[in-house]
PDB file of C-alpha atoms in Angstrom:
ATOM      1  CA  MET A   1      -0.033  -0.006   0.025  1.00 49.00           C
ATOM      2  CA  ASP A   2       1.272   3.448  -0.857  1.00 60.00           C
ATOM      3  CA  LEU A   3       0.021   5.563   1.889  1.00 69.00           C
ATOM      4  CA  PHE A   4       2.067   8.715   2.199  1.00 73.00           C
ATOM      5  CA  ASP A   5       2.638  10.486   5.545  1.00 74.00           C
ATOM      6  CA  TRP A   6       0.281  13.535   5.106  1.00 84.00           C
ATOM      7  CA  GLN A   7       2.146  15.751   7.558  1.00 89.00           C
ATOM      8  CA  ALA A   8       5.027  16.557   5.096  1.00 90.00           C
ATOM      9  CA  ILE A   9       2.504  18.036   2.573  1.00 94.00           C
ATOM     10  CA  SER A  10       0.097  19.638   4.884  1.00 95.00           C
ATOM     11  CA  ILE A  11      -0.644  23.379   5.432  1.00 97.00           C
ATOM     12  CA  GLY A  12      -2.954  25.143   7.783  1.00 96.00           C
ATOM     13  CA  GLU A  13      -6.010  26.995   6.817  1.00 95.00           C
ATOM     14  CA  ASP A  14      -4.371  30.266   7.475  1.00 96.00           C
ATOM     15  CA  ALA A  15      -1.605  29.498   4.969  1.00 97.00           C
ATOM     16  CA  THR A  16      -0.995  31.699   1.891  1.00 98.00           C
ATOM     17  CA  ILE A  17      -0.432  30.624  -1.692  1.00 98.00           C
ATOM     18  CA  ARG A  18       3.187  31.434  -1.253  1.00 97.00           C
ATOM     19  CA  ASP A  19       3.233  28.831   1.602  1.00 97.00           C
ATOM     20  CA  ALA A  20       1.562  26.131  -0.450  1.00 97.00           C
ATOM     21  CA  LEU A  21       4.066  26.788  -3.253  1.00 96.00           C
ATOM     22  CA  THR A  22       6.971  26.164  -0.794  1.00 95.00           C
ATOM     23  CA  VAL A  23       5.381  22.879   0.223  1.00 95.00           C
ATOM     24  CA  LEU A  24       4.856  21.817  -3.419  1.00 95.00           C
ATOM     25  CA  ASP A  25       8.426  22.801  -4.232  1.00 93.00           C
ATOM     26  CA  GLN A  26       9.977  21.048  -1.277  1.00 92.00           C
ATOM     27  CA  GLN A  27       7.907  17.784  -1.622  1.00 88.00           C
ATOM     28  CA  ALA A  28       7.684  15.774  -4.781  1.00 82.00           C
ATOM     29  CA  MET A  29       4.043  14.822  -4.364  1.00 87.00           C
ATOM     30  CA  GLN A  30       2.514  17.582  -6.565  1.00 92.00           C
ATOM     31  CA  ILE A  31      -0.227  18.299  -3.879  1.00 95.00           C
ATOM     32  CA  ALA A  32      -0.571  20.037  -0.678  1.00 96.00           C
ATOM     33  CA  LEU A  33      -3.319  19.170   1.835  1.00 97.00           C
ATOM     34  CA  VAL A  34      -5.123  22.082   3.674  1.00 97.00           C
ATOM     35  CA  ILE A  35      -6.020  20.893   7.233  1.00 96.00           C
ATOM     36  CA  SER A  36      -7.708  22.315  10.178  1.00 96.00           C
ATOM     37  CA  ASP A  37      -6.331  22.363  13.582  1.00 94.00           C
ATOM     38  CA  SER A  38      -8.268  19.239  14.418  1.00 94.00           C
ATOM     39  CA  ARG A  39      -6.641  17.347  11.428  1.00 92.00           C
ATOM     40  CA  ARG A  40      -9.814  17.609   9.272  1.00 96.00           C
ATOM     41  CA  LEU A  41      -9.232  17.970   5.572  1.00 96.00           C
ATOM     42  CA  VAL A  42     -10.253  21.415   4.415  1.00 96.00           C
ATOM     43  CA  GLY A  43      -9.073  21.076   0.855  1.00 97.00           C
ATOM     44  CA  THR A  44      -6.350  20.096  -1.504  1.00 97.00           C
ATOM     45  CA  VAL A  45      -4.136  22.386  -3.683  1.00 97.00           C
ATOM     46  CA  THR A  46      -2.083  21.589  -6.788  1.00 96.00           C
ATOM     47  CA  ASP A  47      -0.019  23.799  -8.854  1.00 94.00           C
ATOM     48  CA  GLY A  48      -2.900  23.989 -11.354  1.00 96.00           C
ATOM     49  CA  ASP A  49      -5.148  25.372  -8.705  1.00 97.00           C
ATOM     50  CA  ILE A  50      -2.612  27.988  -7.907  1.00 97.00           C
ATOM     51  CA  ARG A  51      -2.132  28.855 -11.520  1.00 97.00           C
ATOM     52  CA  ARG A  52      -5.905  29.337 -12.137  1.00 97.00           C
ATOM     53  CA  GLY A  53      -6.123  31.421  -8.941  1.00 98.00           C
ATOM     54  CA  LEU A  54      -3.318  33.771 -10.023  1.00 97.00           C
ATOM     55  CA  LEU A  55      -4.936  34.196 -13.453  1.00 97.00           C
ATOM     56  CA  ARG A  56      -8.089  35.151 -11.650  1.00 97.00           C
ATOM     57  CA  GLY A  57      -6.237  37.836  -9.809  1.00 97.00           C
ATOM     58  CA  GLU A  58      -5.018  36.173  -6.596  1.00 98.00           C
ATOM     59  CA  SER A  59      -1.672  37.132  -5.354  1.00 97.00           C
ATOM     60  CA  LEU A  60       1.086  35.027  -3.694  1.00 97.00           C
ATOM     61  CA  ASP A  61       0.016  36.575  -0.343  1.00 98.00           C
ATOM     62  CA  SER A  62      -3.676  35.554  -0.948  1.00 98.00           C
ATOM     63  CA  ALA A  63      -5.176  32.939   1.463  1.00 98.00           C
ATOM     64  CA  ILE A  64      -4.715  29.414   0.110  1.00 98.00           C
ATOM     65  CA  ILE A  65      -8.421  28.801   0.850  1.00 97.00           C
ATOM     66  CA  GLN A  66      -9.175  31.076  -2.087  1.00 97.00           C
ATOM     67  CA  VAL A  67      -7.655  28.524  -4.560  1.00 98.00           C
ATOM     68  CA  ALA A  68      -8.027  25.306  -2.743  1.00 98.00           C
ATOM     69  CA  ASN A  69     -10.341  22.481  -3.909  1.00 97.00           C
ATOM     70  CA  ARG A  70     -12.781  22.544  -0.951  1.00 97.00           C
ATOM     71  CA  LYS A  71     -14.578  19.273  -2.068  1.00 96.00           C
ATOM     72  CA  PRO A  72     -11.852  16.864  -2.957  1.00 96.00           C
ATOM     73  CA  THR A  73     -12.494  13.197  -3.582  1.00 96.00           C
ATOM     74  CA  VAL A  74     -11.462  11.249  -0.546  1.00 97.00           C
ATOM     75  CA  GLY A  75     -11.182   7.601   0.550  1.00 97.00           C
ATOM     76  CA  PHE A  76     -11.809   6.204   4.053  1.00 97.00           C
ATOM     77  CA  GLU A  77      -9.377   3.977   5.946  1.00 94.00           C
ATOM     78  CA  SER A  78     -12.257   1.446   6.287  1.00 96.00           C
ATOM     79  CA  GLU A  79     -12.148   0.926   2.607  1.00 96.00           C
ATOM     80  CA  THR A  80      -9.776  -1.392   0.700  1.00 95.00           C
ATOM     81  CA  GLU A  81      -7.054  -0.123  -1.507  1.00 94.00           C
ATOM     82  CA  MET A  82      -8.997  -1.481  -4.540  1.00 95.00           C
ATOM     83  CA  VAL A  83     -11.824   0.913  -3.622  1.00 96.00           C
ATOM     84  CA  TRP A  84      -9.331   3.841  -3.433  1.00 95.00           C
ATOM     85  CA  HIS A  85      -7.933   2.865  -6.729  1.00 94.00           C
ATOM     86  CA  GLN A  86     -11.427   2.949  -8.254  1.00 96.00           C
ATOM     87  CA  HIS A  87     -12.076   6.256  -6.887  1.00 94.00           C
ATOM     88  CA  MET A  88      -8.973   7.626  -8.459  1.00 96.00           C
ATOM     89  CA  LYS A  89      -9.426   5.935 -11.838  1.00 96.00           C
ATOM     90  CA  ARG A  90     -13.029   7.174 -12.166  1.00 96.00           C
ATOM     91  CA  ARG A  91     -11.877  10.759 -11.720  1.00 95.00           C
ATOM     92  CA  SER A  92      -8.346  10.472 -13.218  1.00 95.00           C
ATOM     93  CA  LEU A  93      -6.585  11.335  -9.996  1.00 95.00           C
ATOM     94  CA  ARG A  94      -3.056  10.790  -8.892  1.00 92.00           C
ATOM     95  CA  HIS A  95      -3.607  11.336  -5.134  1.00 93.00           C
ATOM     96  CA  LEU A  96      -6.555  10.367  -2.698  1.00 95.00           C
ATOM     97  CA  PRO A  97      -6.544  11.800   0.795  1.00 95.00           C
ATOM     98  CA  VAL A  98      -7.588   9.081   3.193  1.00 95.00           C
ATOM     99  CA  LEU A  99      -9.858   9.941   6.185  1.00 96.00           C
ATOM    100  CA  ASN A 100     -10.815   8.053   9.368  1.00 95.00           C
ATOM    101  CA  SER A 101     -14.340   7.740  10.628  1.00 94.00           C
ATOM    102  CA  GLN A 102     -14.053  11.082  12.442  1.00 93.00           C
ATOM    103  CA  GLN A 103     -13.226  12.776   9.058  1.00 91.00           C
ATOM    104  CA  GLN A 104      -9.580  13.322  10.102  1.00 94.00           C
ATOM    105  CA  LEU A 105      -6.732  12.897   7.726  1.00 94.00           C
ATOM    106  CA  VAL A 106      -4.692   9.732   8.185  1.00 92.00           C
ATOM    107  CA  GLY A 107      -2.659   9.599   4.937  1.00 91.00           C
ATOM    108  CA  LEU A 108      -2.513  10.094   1.275  1.00 93.00           C
ATOM    109  CA  TYR A 109      -2.872   7.257  -1.158  1.00 93.00           C
ATOM    110  CA  TYR A 110      -1.090   7.644  -4.410  1.00 89.00           C
ATOM    111  CA  HIS A 111       0.176   5.569  -7.477  1.00 78.00           C
TER     112      HIS A 111
END
């Protein structure tokens, strides 16, 4: 199972686009996870989300929440890896945040 440690690619809700770019640059996962203080997934951010935000007029100092995908596709730790893979295949995703039953982030599935 390829379940990546989410902490290396996570940023807080109060982060800026610049903060997200730093995480994207330092980590090779091509995604940043926006999380709340209680480890709940608020959204996901890719370089494409940031690019579209900048084209809309956002700045590097804008809040990351302005460009984040607030309704990302997720998997649950109670599901099998095959189910996660099906979610990803249906939506042509490379990454799938995995949540526990309390909706808290526990990892990132990727292939």
